[in-house]
Coordinates of C-alpha atoms in Angstrom, one line a residue:
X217 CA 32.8 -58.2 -79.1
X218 CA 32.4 -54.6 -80.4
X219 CA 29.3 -54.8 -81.0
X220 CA 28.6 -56.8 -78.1
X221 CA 30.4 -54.2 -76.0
X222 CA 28.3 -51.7 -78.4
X223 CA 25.0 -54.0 -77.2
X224 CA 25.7 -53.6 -73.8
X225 CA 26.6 -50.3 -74.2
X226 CA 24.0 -48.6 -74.9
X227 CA 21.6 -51.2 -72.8
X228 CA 23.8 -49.6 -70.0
X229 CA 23.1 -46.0 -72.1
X230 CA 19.2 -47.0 -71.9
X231 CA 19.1 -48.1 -68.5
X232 CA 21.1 -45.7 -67.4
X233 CA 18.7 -42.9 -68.9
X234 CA 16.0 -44.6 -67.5
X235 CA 17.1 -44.5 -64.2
X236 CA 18.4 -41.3 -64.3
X237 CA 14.5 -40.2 -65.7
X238 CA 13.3 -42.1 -62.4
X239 CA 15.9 -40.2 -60.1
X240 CA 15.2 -37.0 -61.7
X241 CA 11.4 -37.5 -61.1
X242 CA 12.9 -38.7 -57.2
X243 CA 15.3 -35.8 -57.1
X244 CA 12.3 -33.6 -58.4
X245 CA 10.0 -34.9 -55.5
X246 CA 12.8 -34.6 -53.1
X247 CA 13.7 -31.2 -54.3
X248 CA 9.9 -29.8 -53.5
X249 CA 9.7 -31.4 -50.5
X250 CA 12.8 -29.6 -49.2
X251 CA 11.0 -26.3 -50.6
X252 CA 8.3 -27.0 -48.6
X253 CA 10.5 -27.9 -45.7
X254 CA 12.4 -24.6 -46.5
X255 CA 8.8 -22.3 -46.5
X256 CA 7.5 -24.2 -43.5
X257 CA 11.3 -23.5 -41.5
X258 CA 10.4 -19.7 -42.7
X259 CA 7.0 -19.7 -41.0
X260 CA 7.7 -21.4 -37.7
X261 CA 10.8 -19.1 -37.5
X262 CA 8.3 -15.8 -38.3
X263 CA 5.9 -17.7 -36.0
X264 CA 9.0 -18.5 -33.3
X265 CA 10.0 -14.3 -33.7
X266 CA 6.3 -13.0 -32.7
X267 CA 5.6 -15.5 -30.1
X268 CA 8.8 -14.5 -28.5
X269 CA 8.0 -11.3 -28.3
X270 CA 4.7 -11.7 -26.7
X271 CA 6.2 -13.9 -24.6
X272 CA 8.9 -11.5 -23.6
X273 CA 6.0 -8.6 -23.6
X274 CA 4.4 -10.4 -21.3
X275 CA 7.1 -11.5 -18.8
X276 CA 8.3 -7.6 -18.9
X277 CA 4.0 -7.0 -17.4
X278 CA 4.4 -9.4 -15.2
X279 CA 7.9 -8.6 -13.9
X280 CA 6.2 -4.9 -13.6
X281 CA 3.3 -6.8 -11.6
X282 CA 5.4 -8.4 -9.1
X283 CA 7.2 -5.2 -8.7
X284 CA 4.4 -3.3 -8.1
X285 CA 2.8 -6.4 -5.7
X286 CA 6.4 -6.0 -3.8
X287 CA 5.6 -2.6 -3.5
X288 CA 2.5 -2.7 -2.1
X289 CA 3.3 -5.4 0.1
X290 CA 5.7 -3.3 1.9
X291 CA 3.2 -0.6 2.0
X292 CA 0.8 -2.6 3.8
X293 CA 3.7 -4.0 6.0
X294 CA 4.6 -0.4 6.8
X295 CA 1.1 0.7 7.6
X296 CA 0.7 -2.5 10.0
X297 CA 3.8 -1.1 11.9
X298 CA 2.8 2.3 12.1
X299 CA -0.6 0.9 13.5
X300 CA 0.5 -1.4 15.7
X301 CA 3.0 1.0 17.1
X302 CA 0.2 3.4 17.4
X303 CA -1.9 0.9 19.1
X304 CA 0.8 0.0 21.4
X305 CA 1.1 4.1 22.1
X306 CA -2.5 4.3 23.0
X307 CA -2.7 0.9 25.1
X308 CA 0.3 2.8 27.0
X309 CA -1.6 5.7 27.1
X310 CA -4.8 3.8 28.5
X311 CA -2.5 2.7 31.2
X312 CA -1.1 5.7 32.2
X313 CA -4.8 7.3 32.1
X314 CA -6.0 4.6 34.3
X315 CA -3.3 5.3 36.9
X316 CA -3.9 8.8 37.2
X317 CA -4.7 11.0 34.2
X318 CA -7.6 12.7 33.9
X319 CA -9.5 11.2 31.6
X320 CA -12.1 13.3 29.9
X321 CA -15.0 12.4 31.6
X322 CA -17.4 14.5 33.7
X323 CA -17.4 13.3 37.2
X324 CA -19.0 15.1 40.0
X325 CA -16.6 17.0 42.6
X326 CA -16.9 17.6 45.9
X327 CA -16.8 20.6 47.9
X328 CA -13.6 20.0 49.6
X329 CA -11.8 19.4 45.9
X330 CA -13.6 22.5 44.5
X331 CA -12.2 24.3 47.7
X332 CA -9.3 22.8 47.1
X333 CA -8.7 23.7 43.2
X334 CA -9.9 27.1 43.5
X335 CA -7.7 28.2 46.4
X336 CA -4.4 26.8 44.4
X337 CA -6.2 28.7 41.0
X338 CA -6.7 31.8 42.8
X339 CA -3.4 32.2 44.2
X340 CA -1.5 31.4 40.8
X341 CA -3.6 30.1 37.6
X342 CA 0.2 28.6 36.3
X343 CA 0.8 26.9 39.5
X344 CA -2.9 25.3 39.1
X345 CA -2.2 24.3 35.5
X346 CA 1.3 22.8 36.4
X347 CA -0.1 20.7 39.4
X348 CA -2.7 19.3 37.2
X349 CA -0.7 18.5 34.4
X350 CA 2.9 17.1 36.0
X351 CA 1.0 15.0 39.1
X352 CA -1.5 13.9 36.6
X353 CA -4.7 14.8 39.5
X354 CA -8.2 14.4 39.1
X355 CA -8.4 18.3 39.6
X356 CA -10.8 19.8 37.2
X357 CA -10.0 22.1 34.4
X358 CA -9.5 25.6 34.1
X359 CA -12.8 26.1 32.0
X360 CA -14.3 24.5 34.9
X361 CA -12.6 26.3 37.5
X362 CA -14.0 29.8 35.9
X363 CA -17.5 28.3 35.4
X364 CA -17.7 27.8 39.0
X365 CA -16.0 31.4 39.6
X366 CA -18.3 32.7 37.3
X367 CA -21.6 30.6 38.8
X368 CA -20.4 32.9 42.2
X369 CA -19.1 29.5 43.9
X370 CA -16.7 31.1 46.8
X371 CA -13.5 29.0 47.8
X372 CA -13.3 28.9 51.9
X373 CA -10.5 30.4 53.3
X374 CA -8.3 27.3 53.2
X375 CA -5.2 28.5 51.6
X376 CA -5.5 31.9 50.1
X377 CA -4.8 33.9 53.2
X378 CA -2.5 31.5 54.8
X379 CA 1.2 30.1 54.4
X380 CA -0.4 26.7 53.6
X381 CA 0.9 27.6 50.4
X382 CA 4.0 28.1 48.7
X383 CA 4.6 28.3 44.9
X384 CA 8.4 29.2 43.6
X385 CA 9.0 29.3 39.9
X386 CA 11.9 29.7 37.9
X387 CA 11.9 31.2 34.1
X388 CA 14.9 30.7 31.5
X389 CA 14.8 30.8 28.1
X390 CA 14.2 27.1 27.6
X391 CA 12.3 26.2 30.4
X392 CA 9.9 27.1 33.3
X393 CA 10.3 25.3 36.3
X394 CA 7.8 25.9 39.3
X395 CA 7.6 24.2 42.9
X396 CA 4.4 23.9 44.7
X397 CA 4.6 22.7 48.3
X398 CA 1.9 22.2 50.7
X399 CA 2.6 23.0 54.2

């Protein structure tokens, strides 16, 4: 039985060498494989590492660019106001010109006006000015009012030498105030 045992032994010994031979060429296969595994996990995590900072290079530009779009935006959005609440001014402006301001356009007057404006300019240039300015008239201005002084145009005596009219005005240190009135 000894040598039985001693038979089986070392068929077990043999087998067991064989097999181990067999897993260490497995376990050798294995074990490079896992270094390969290993170096791969190295590069993809290299690989992971720069693409992440592109990536977060890139999200910090466009972050930047949506700022900057933002910024603009509201720029434009500003500019659009400001126009359109210029607009709006000027379309109030039209109105008021077409009920009553002079608008800057030569027009042809007649003798009675030109009577009329150079009497009030004679007897007080300030009164003429106010006149023309607060009640918004069609009465010339005083560039032409000297042209046609200086072109030896002659006002008839319609209000210089009478009590037709009568101009007060009031000075303070803030404010001039001046009433014209027609009798």
């Amino acid at each position: 039985t000894k040598a039985m045992m001693n038979g089986t032994h070392t068929d077990k010994q043999t087998k067991t060498k064989e097999f181990s031979e067999e897993e260490n060429v497995e376990i050798l296969k294995l074990f490079t494989e896992v270094q390969n595994m290993q170096q791969q996990a190295v590069s993809l995590k290299e690989k992971l590492k720069s693409r992440m900072r592109v990536y977060k290079r890139q999200n910090r530009f466009l972050m930047r660019l949506k700022e900057v779009i933002e910024m603009k935006r509201n720029l434009l959005n500003q500019k659009r106001k400001k126009k359109s609440r210029i607009l709006l001014s000027l379309q109030d402006k039209i109105r008021e010109d077409t009920n009553g301001l002079v608008l800057a356009m030569p027009t042809r007057h007649t003798d009675d006006l030109k009577n009329f404006a150079l009497s009030i300019y004679k007897y007080s240039p300030q009164a003429y000015i106010y006149i023309r300015n607060t009640l918004r008239t069609l009465l010339p201005s005083t560039d032409v009012l000297e042209s046609w002084i200086s072109g030896g145009f002659e006002p008839k005596n319609i209000l210089s030498n009478s009590n037709l009219i009568k101009v007060v005005s009031e000075l303070t240190d803030t404010e001039l105030s001046c009433k014209v009135s027609l009798s």
